[in-house]
Short mmCIF file of N, CA and C in Angstrom, two decimals:
data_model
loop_
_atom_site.label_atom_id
_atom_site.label_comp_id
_atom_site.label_asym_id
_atom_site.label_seq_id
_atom_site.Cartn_x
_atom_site.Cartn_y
_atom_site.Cartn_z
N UNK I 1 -24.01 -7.36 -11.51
CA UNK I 1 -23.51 -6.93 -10.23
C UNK I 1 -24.66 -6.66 -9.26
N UNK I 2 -25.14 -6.10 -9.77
CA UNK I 2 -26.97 -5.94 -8.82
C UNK I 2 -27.53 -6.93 -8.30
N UNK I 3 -27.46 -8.25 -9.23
CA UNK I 3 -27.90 -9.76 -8.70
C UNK I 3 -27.24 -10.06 -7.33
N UNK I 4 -26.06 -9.63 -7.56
CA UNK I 4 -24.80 -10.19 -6.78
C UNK I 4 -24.96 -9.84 -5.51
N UNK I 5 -25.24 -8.22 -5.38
CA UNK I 5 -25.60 -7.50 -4.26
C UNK I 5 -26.88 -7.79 -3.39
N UNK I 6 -27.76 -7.76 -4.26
CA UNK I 6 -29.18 -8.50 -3.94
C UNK I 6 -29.36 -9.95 -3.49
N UNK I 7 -28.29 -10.75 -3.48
CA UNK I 7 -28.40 -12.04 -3.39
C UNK I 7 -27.41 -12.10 -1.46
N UNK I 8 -26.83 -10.89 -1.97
CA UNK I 8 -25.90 -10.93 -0.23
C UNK I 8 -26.96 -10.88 0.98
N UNK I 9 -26.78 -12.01 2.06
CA UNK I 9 -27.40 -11.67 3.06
C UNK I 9 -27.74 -10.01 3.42
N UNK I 10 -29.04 -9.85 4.01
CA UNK I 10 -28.72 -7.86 4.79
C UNK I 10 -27.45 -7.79 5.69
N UNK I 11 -27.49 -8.65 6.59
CA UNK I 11 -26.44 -8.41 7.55
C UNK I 11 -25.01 -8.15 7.13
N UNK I 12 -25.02 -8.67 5.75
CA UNK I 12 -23.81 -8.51 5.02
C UNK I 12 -23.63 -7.12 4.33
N UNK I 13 -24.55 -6.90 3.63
CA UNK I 13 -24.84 -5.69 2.97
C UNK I 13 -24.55 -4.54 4.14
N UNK I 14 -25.25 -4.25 5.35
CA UNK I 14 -25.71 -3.41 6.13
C UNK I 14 -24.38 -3.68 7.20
N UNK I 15 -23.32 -4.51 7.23
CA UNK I 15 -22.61 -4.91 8.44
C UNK I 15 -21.07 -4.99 8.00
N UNK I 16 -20.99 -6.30 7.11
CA UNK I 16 -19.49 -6.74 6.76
C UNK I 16 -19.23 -5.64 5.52
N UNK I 17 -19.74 -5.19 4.28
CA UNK I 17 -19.08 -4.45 3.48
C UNK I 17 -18.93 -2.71 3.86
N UNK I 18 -19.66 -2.35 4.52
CA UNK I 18 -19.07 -1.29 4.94
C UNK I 18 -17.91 -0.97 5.96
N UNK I 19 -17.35 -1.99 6.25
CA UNK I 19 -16.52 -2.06 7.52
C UNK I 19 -15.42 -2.40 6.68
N UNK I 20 -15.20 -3.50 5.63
CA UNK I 20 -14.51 -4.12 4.91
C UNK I 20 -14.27 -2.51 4.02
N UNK I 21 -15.26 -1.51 3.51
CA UNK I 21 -15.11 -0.67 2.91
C UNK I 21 -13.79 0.87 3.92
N UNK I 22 -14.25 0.60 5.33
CA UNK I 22 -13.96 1.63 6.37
C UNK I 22 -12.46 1.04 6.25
N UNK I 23 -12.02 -0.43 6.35
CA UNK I 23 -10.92 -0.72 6.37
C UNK I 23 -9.77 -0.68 4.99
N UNK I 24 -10.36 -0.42 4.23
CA UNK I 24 -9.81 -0.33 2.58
C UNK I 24 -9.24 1.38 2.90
N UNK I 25 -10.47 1.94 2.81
CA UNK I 25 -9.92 3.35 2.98
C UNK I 25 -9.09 3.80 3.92
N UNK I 26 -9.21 3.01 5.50
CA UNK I 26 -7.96 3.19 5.94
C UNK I 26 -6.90 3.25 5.82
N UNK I 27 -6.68 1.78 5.32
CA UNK I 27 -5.43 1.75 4.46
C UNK I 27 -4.57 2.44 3.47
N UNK I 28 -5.65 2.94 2.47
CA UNK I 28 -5.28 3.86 1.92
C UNK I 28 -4.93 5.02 2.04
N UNK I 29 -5.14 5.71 3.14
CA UNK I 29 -5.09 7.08 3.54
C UNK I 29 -3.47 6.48 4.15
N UNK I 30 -3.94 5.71 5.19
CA UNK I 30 -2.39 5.59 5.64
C UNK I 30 -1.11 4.83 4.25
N UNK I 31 -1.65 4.32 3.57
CA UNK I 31 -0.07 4.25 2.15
C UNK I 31 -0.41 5.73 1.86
N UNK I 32 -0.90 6.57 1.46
CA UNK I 32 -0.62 7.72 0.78
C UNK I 32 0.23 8.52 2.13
N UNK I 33 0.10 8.94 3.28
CA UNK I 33 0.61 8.98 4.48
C UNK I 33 1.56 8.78 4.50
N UNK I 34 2.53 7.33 4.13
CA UNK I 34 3.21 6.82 4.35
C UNK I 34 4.34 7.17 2.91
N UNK I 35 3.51 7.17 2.28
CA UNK I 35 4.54 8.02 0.93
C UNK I 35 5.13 8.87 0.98
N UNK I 36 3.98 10.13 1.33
CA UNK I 36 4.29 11.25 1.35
C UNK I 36 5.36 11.26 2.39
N UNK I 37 5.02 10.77 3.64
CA UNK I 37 6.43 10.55 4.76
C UNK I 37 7.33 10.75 4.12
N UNK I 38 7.48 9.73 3.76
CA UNK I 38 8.99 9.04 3.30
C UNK I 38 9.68 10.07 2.19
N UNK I 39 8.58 10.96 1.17
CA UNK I 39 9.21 11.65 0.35
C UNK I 39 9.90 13.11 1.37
N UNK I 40 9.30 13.18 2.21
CA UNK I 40 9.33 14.78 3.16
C UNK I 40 10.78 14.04 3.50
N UNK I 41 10.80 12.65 4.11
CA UNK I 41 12.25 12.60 5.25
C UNK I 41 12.99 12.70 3.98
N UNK I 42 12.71 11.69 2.75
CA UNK I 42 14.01 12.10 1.94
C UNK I 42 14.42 13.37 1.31
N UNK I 43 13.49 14.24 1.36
CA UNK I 43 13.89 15.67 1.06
C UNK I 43 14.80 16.31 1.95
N UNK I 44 14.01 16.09 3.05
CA UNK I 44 14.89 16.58 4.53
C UNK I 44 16.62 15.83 4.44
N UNK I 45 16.71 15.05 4.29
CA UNK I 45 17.93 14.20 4.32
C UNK I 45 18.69 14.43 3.56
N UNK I 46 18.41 14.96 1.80
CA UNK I 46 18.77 15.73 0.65
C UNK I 46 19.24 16.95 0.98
N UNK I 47 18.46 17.81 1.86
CA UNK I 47 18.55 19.26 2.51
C UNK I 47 19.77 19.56 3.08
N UNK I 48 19.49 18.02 3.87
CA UNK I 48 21.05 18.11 5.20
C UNK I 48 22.48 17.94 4.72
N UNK I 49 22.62 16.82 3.83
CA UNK I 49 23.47 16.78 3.16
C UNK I 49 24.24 17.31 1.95
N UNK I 50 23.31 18.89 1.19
CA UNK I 50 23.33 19.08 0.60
C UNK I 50 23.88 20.22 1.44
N UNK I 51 23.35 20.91 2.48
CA UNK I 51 23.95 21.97 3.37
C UNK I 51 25.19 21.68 3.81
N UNK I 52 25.14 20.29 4.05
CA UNK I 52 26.71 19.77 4.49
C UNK I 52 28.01 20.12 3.76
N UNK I 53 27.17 19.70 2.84
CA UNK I 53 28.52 19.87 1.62
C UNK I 53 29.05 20.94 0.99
N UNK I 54 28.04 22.09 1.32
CA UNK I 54 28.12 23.47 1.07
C UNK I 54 28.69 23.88 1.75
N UNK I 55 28.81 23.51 3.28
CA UNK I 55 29.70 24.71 4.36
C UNK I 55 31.07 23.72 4.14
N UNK I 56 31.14 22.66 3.75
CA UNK I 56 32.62 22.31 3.63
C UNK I 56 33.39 22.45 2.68
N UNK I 57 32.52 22.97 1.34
CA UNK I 57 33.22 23.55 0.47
C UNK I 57 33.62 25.33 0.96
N UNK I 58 33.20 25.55 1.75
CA UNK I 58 33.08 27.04 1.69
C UNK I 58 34.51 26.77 2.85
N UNK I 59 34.79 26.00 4.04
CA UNK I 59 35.75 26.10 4.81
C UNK I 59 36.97 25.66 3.60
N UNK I 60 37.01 24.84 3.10
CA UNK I 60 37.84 24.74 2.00
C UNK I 60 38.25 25.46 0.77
N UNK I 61 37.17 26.05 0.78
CA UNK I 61 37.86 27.59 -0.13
C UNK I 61 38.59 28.61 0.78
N UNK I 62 38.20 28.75 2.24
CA UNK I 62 38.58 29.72 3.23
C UNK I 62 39.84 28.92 3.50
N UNK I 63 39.96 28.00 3.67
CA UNK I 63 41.67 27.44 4.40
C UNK I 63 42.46 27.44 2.95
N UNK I 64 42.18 27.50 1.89
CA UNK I 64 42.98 27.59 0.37
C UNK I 64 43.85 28.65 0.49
N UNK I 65 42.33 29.46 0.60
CA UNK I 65 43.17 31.11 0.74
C UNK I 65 43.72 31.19 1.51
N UNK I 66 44.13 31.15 2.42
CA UNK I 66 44.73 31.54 3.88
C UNK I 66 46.15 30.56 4.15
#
């Protein structure tokens, strides 16, 4: 691997792989970003519908009785 590196133009070394490196990690930050999103909205969405279903059981126990 050392050959490999040593054999890359400088401009390459010093120019294209750190940029190629800046753009990897971008990416990555934004999929982990993008996970986590998606797990928060589906929690949130779990939340809502889970509250939903709670106050309509609760009007439906209240109109039973009554």
């Amino acid at each position: 691997m050392a050959e490999l590196w040593k054999s890359l133009p400088s401009w390459v070394r010093n120019i294209v792989v750190p940029i190629l490196a800046v753009v990897l990690a971008w990416n990555l930050i934004m999929f982990v970003f993008g996970v986590v999103g998606a797990l928060l909205a589906f929690a949130i969405k779990a939340l809502v519908v889970v509250g939903i279903a709670a106050a309509v059981v609760v009007l439906v126990k209240k109109a039973a009785k009554s």
